[in-house]
PDB file of C-alpha atoms and ligand atoms in Angstrom:
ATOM      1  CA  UNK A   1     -37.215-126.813  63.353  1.00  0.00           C
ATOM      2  CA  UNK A   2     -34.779-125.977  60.564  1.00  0.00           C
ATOM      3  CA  UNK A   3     -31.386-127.624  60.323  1.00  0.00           C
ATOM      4  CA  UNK A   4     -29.129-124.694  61.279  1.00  0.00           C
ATOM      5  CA  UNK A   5     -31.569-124.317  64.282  1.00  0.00           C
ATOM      6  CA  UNK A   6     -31.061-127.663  65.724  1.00  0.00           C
ATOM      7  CA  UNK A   7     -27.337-127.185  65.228  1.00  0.00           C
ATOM      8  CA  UNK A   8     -27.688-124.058  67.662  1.00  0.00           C
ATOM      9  CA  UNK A   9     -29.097-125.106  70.112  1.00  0.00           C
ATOM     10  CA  UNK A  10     -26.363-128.286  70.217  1.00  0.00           C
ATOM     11  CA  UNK A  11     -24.136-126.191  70.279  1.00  0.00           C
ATOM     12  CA  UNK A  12     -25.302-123.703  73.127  1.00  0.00           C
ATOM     13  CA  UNK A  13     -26.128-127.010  75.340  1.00  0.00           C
ATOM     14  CA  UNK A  14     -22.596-128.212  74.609  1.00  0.00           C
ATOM     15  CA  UNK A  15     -20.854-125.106  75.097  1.00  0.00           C
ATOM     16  CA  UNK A  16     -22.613-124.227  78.521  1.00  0.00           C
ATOM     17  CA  UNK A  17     -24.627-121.369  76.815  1.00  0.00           C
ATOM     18  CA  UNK A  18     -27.953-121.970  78.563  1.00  0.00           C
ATOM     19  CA  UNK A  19     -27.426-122.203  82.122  1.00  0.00           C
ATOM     20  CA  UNK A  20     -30.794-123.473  84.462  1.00  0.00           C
ATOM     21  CA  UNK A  21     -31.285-121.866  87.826  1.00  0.00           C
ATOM     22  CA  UNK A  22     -32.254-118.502  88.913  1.00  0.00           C
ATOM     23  CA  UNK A  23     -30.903-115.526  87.578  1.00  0.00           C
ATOM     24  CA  UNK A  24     -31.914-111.622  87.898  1.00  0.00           C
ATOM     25  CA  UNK A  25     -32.196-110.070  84.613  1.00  0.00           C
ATOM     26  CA  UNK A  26     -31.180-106.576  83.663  1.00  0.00           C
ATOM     27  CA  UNK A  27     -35.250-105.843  84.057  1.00  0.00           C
ATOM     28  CA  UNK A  28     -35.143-107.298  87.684  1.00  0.00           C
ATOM     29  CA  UNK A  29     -37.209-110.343  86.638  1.00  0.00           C
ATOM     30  CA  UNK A  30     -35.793-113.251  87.835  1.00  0.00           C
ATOM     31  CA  UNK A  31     -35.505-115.768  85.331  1.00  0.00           C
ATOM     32  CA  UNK A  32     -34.899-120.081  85.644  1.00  0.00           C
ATOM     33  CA  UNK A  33     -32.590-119.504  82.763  1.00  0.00           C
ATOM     34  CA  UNK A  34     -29.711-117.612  81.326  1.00  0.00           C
ATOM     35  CA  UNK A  35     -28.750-117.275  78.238  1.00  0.00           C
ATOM     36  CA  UNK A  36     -24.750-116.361  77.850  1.00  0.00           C
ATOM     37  CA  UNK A  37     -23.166-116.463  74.220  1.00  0.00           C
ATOM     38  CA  UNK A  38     -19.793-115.201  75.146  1.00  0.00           C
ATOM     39  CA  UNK A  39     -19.605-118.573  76.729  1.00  0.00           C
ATOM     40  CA  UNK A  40     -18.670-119.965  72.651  1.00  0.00           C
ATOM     41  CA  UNK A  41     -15.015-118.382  73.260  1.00  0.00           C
ATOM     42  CA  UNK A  42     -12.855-120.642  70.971  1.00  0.00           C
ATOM     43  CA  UNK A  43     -12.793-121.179  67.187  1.00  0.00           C
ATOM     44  CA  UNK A  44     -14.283-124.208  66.148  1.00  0.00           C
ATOM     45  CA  UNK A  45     -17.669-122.898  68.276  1.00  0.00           C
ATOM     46  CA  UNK A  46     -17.470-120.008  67.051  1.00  0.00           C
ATOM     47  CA  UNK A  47     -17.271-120.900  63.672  1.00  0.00           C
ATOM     48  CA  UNK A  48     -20.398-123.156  64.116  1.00  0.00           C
ATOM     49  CA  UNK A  49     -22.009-120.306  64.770  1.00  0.00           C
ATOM     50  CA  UNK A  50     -21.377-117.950  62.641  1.00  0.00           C
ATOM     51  CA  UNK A  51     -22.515-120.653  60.163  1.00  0.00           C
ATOM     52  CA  UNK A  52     -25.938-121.091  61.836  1.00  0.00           C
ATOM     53  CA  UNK A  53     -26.284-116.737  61.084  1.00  0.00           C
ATOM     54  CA  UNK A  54     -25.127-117.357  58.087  1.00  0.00           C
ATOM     55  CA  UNK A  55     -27.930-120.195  57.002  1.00  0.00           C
ATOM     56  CA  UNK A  56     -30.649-117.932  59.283  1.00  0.00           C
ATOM     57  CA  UNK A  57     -29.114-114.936  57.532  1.00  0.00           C
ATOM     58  CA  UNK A  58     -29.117-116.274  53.534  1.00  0.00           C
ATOM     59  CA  UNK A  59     -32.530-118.312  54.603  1.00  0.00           C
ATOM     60  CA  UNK A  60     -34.654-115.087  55.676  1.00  0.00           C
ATOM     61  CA  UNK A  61     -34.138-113.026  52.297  1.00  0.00           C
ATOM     62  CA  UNK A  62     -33.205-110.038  53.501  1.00  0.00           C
ATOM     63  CA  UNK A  63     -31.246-107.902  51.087  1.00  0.00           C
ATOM     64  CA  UNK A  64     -28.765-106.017  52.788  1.00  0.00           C
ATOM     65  CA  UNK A  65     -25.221-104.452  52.438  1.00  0.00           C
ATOM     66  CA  UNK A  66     -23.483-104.919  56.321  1.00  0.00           C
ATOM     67  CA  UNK A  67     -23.471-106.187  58.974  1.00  0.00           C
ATOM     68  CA  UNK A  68     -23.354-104.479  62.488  1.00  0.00           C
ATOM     69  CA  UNK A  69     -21.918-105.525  65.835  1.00  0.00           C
ATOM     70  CA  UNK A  70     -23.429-103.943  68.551  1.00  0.00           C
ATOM     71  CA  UNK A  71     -20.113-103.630  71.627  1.00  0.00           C
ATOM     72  CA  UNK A  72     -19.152-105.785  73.135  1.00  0.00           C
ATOM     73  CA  UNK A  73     -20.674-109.269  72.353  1.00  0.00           C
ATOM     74  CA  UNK A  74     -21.554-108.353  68.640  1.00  0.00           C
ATOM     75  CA  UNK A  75     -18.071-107.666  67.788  1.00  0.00           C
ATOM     76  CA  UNK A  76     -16.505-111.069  67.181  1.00  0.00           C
ATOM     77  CA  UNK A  77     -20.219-112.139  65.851  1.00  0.00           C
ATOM     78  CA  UNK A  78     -20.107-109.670  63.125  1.00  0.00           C
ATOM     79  CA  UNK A  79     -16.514-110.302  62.208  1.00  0.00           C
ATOM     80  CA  UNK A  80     -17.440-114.248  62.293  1.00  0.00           C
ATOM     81  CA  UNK A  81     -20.251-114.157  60.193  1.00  0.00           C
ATOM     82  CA  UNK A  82     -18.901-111.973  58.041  1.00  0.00           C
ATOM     83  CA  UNK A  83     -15.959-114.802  57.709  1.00  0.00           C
ATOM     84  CA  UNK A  84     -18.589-117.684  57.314  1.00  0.00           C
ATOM     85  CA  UNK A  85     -20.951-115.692  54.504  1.00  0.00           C
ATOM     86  CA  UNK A  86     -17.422-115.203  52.463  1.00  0.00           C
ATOM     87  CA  UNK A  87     -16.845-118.909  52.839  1.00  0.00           C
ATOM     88  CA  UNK A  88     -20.389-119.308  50.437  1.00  0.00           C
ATOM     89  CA  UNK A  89     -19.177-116.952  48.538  1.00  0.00           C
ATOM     90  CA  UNK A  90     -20.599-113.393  49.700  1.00  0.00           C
ATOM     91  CA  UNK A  91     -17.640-110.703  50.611  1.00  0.00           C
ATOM     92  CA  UNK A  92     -20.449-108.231  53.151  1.00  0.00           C
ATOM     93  CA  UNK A  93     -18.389-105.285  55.212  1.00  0.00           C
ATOM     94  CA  UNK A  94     -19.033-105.102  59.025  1.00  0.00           C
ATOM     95  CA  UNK A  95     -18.552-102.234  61.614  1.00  0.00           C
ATOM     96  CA  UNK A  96     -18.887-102.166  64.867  1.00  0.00           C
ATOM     97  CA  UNK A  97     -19.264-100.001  67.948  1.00  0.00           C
ATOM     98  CA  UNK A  98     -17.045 -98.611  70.639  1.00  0.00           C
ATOM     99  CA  UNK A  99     -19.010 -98.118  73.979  1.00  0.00           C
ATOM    100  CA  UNK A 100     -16.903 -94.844  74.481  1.00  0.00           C
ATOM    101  CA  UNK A 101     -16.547 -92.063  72.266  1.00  0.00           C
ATOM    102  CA  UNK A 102     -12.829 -92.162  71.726  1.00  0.00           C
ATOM    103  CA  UNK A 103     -11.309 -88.153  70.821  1.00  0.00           C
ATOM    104  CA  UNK A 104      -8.206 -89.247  68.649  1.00  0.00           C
ATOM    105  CA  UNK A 105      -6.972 -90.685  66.044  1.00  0.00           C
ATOM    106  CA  UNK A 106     -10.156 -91.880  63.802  1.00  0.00           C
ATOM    107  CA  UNK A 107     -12.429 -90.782  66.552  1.00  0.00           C
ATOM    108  CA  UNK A 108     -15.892 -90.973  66.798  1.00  0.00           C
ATOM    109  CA  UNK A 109     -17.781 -94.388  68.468  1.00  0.00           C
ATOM    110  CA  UNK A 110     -18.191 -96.545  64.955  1.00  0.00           C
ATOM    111  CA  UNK A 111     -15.556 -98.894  63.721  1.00  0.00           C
ATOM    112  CA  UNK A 112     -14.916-100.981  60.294  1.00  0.00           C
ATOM    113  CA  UNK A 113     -16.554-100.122  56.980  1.00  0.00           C
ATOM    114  CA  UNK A 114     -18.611 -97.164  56.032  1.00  0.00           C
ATOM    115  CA  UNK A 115     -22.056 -97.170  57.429  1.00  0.00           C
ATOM    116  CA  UNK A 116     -23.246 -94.437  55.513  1.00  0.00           C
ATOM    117  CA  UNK A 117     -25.816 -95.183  52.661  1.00  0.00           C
ATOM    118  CA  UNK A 118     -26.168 -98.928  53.719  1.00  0.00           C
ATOM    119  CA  UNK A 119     -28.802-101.102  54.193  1.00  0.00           C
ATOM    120  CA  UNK A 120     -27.801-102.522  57.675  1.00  0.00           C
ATOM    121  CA  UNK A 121     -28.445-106.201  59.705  1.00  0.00           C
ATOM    122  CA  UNK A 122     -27.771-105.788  63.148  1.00  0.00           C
ATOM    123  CA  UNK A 123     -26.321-108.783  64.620  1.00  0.00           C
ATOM    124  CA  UNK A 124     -26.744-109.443  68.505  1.00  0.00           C
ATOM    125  CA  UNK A 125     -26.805-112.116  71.094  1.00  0.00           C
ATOM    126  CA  UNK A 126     -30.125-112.041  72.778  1.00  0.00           C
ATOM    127  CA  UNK A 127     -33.066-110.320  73.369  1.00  0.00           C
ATOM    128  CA  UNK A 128     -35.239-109.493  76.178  1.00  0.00           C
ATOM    129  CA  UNK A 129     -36.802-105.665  76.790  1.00  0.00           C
ATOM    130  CA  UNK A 130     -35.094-104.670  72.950  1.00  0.00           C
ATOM    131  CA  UNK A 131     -33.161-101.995  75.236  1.00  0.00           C
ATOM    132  CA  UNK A 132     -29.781-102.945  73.649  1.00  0.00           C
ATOM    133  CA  UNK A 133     -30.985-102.987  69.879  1.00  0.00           C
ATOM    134  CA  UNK A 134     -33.130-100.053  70.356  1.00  0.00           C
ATOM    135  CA  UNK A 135     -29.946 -98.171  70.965  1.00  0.00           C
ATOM    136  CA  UNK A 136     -27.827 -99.597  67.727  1.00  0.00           C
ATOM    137  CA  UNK A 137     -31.422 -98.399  65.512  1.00  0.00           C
ATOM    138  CA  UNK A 138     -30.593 -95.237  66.666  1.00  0.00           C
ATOM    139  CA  UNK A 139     -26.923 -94.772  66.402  1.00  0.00           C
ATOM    140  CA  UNK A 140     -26.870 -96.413  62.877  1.00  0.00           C
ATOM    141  CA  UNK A 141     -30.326 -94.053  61.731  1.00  0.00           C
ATOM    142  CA  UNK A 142     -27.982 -91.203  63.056  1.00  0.00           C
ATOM    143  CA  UNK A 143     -24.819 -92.223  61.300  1.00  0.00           C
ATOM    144  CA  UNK A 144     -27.146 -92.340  57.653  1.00  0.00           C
ATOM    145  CA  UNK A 145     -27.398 -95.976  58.021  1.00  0.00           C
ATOM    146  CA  UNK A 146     -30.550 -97.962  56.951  1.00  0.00           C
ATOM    147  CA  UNK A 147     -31.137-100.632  59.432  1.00  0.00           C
ATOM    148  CA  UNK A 148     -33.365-103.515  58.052  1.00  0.00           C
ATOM    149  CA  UNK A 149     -33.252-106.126  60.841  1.00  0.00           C
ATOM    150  CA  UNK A 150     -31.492-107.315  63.705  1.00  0.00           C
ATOM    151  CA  UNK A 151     -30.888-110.538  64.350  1.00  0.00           C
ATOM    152  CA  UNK A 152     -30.150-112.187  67.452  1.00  0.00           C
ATOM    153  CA  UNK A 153     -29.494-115.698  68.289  1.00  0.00           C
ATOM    154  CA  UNK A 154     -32.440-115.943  71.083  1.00  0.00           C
ATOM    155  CA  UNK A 155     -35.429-114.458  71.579  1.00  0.00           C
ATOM    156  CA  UNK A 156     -36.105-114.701  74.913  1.00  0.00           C
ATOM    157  CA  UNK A 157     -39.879-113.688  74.073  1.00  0.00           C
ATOM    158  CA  UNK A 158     -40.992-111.126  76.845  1.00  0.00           C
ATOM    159  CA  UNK A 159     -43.338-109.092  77.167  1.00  0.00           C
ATOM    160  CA  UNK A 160     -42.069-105.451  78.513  1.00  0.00           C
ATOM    161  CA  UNK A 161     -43.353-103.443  81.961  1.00  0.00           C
ATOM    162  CA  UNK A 162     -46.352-102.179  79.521  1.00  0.00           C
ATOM    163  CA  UNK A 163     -47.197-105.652  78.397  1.00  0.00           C
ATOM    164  CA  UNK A 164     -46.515-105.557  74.806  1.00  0.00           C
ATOM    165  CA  UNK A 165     -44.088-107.448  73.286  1.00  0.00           C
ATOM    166  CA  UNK A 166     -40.527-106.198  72.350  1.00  0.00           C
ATOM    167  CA  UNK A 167     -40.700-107.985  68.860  1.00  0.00           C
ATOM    168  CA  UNK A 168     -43.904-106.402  68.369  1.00  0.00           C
ATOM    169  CA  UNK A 169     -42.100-102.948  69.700  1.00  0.00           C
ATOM    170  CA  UNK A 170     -39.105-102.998  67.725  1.00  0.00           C
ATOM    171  CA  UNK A 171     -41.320-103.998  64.630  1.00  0.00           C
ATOM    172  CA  UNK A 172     -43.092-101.568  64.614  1.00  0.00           C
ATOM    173  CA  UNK A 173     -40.635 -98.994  64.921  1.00  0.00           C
ATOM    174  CA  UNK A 174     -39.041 -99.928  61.779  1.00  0.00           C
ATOM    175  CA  UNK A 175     -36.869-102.988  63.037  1.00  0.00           C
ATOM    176  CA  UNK A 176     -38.317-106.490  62.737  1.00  0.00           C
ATOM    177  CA  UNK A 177     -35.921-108.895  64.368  1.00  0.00           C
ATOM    178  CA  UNK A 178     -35.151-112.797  63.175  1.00  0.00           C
ATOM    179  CA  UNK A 179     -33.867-115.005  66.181  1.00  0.00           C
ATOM    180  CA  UNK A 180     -32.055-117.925  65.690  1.00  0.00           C
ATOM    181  CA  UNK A 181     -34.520-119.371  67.986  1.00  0.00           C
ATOM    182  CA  UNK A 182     -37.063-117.960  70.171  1.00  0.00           C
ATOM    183  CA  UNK A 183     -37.553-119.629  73.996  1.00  0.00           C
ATOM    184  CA  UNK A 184     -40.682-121.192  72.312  1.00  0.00           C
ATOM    185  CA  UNK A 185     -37.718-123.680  70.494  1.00  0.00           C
ATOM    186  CA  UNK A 186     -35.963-124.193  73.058  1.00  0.00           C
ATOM    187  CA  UNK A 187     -38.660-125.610  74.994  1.00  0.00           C
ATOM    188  CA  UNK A 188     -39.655-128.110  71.947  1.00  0.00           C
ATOM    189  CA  UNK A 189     -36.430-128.704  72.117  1.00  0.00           C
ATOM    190  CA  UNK A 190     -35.919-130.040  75.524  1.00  0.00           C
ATOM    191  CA  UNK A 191     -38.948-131.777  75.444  1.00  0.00           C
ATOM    192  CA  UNK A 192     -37.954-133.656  72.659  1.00  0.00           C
ATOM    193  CA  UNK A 193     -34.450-134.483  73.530  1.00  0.00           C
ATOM    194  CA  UNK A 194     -34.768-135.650  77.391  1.00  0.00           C
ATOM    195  CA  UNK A 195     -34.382-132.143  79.147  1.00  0.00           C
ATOM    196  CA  UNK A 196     -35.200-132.163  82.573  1.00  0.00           C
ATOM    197  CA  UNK A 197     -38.575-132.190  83.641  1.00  0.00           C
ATOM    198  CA  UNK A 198     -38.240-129.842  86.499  1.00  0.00           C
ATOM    199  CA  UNK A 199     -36.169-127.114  83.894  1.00  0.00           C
ATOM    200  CA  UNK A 200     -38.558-127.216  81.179  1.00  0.00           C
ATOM    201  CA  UNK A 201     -41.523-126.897  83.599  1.00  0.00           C
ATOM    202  CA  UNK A 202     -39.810-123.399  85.542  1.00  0.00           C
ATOM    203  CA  UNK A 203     -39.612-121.699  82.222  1.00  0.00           C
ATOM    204  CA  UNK A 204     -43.049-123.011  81.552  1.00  0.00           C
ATOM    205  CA  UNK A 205     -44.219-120.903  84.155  1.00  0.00           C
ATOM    206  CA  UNK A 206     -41.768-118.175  83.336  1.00  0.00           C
ATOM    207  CA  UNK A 207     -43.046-117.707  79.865  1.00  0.00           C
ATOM    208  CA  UNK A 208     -46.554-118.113  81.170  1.00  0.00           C
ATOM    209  CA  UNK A 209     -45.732-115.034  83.468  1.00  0.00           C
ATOM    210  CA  UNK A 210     -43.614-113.005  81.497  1.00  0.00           C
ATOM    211  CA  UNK A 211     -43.694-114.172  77.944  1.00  0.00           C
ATOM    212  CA  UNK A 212     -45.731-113.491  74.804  1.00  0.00           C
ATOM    213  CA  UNK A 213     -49.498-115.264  74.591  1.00  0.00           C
TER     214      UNK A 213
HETATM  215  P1  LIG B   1     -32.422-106.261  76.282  1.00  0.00           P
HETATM  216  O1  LIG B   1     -31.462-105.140  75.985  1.00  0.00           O
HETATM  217  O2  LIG B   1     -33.406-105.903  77.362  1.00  0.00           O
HETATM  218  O3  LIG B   1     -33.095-106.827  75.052  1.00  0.00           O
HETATM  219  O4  LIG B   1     -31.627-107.452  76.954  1.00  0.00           O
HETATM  220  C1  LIG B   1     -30.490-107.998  76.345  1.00  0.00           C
HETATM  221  C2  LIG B   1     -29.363-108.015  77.365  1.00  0.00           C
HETATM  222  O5  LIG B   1     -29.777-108.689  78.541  1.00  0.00           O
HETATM  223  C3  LIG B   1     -28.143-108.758  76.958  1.00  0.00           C
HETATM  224  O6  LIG B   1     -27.295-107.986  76.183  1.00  0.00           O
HETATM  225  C4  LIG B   1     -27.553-109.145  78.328  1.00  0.00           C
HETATM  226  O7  LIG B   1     -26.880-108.056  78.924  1.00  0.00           O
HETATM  227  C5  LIG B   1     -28.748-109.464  79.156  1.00  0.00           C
HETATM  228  N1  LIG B   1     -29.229-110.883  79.218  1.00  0.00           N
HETATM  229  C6  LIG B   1     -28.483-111.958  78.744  1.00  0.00           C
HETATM  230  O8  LIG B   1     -27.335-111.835  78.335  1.00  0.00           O
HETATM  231  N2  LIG B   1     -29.030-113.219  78.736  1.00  0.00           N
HETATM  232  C7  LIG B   1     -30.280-113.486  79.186  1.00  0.00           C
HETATM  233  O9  LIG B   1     -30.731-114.648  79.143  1.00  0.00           O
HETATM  234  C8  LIG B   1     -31.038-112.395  79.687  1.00  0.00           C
HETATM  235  C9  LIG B   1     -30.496-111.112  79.729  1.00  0.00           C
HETATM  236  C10 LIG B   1     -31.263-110.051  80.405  1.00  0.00           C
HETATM  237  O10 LIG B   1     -30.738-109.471  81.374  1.00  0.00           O
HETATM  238  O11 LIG B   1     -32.442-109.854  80.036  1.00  0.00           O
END
């Protein structure tokens, strides 16, 4: 595992991110873990990780020209990273969404800096189905954006109703998408660092159920 990957998953264990138990997902599955970002809600977390973006971010080679923050949870992401990549020296423009249409003033549903033209990294907080990043491919294609990748800081690694992958999915519709980690990692992880037995063996079977082969 890479440095700044390590350093995530720290700091989601620390900061209550991963939670073990049984949870119903928005598919209906239910899953032995949950994975909650907007649980990093103060500034020295936060800044951690927009730093581990940043590294995945500068590390993957991706030439792009924004950032986008898909409402709600990819709002202060965006705005952090953004903050973090200036820090090494790299001044990138974000926008953002609103999840209503608003009629006044500016208008419209996009926020921030110009979309138009721009080769765009969409930055969200996990993935499971793709539902959520399918939707910000298509508002930015629609607003004469270029979306080149998403990245989120887990993928869960699922395998949708039709039993392909959403990876594979969003791939090949034009949108390949770099975690931070996958679930794969986070298993390593535990295993490596005195996680529970019991935990890492009920998203064993998850994964073996619902995950990728
Ligand atoms: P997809 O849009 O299906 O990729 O699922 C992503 C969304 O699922 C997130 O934006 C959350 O609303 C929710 N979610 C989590 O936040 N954490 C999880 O561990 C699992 C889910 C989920 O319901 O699949």
């Amino acid at each position: 595992m890479l440095p700044h990957q390590t350093a995530f998953l720290e700091l989601a264990l620390e900061h209550e991110v991963l939670k073990f138990g049984s949870f119903t997902l928005k598919s209906g599955r239910v899953s032995p873990y949950f994975f909650n970002l907007g649980k990093i809600a103060g500034g020295a977390g936060l800044r951690r990780l927009a730093h581990a973006y940043a590294d995945a971010l500068i590390g993957s080679g991706l030439e792009f020209d924004l950032l986008f923050g898909p409402a709600y949870k990819g709002i202060p992401l965006v705005a952090a990273i953004a903050c973090a990549l200036a820090e090494r020296g790299r001044d990138v423009p974000f926008a953002y969404n609103r999840k209503e249409a608003k009629d006044h003033g500016e208008g419209g549903v996009l926020v921030g800096a110009d979309v138009k033209g721009k080769r765009v990294i969409i930055v969200d907080d996990v993935l499971t189905a793709g539902t959520a990043l399918r939707q910000s491919f298509a508002l930015l294609k629609d607003s004469g954006a270029t979306p080149v990748a998403a990245m989120t800081a887990l993928d869960r690694q699922e395998v949708g109703p039709n039993g392909r992958s959403a990876v594979q999915e969003l791939t090949e519709s034009g949108l390949p998408v770099k975690p931070l980690v996958t679930v794969r990692d986070l298993l390593a992880y535990l295993t490596s660092n005195g996680g529970d037995a019991s935990t890492i063996e009920a998203i064993r079977a998850y994964q073996a159920q619902y995950g990728v082969k």
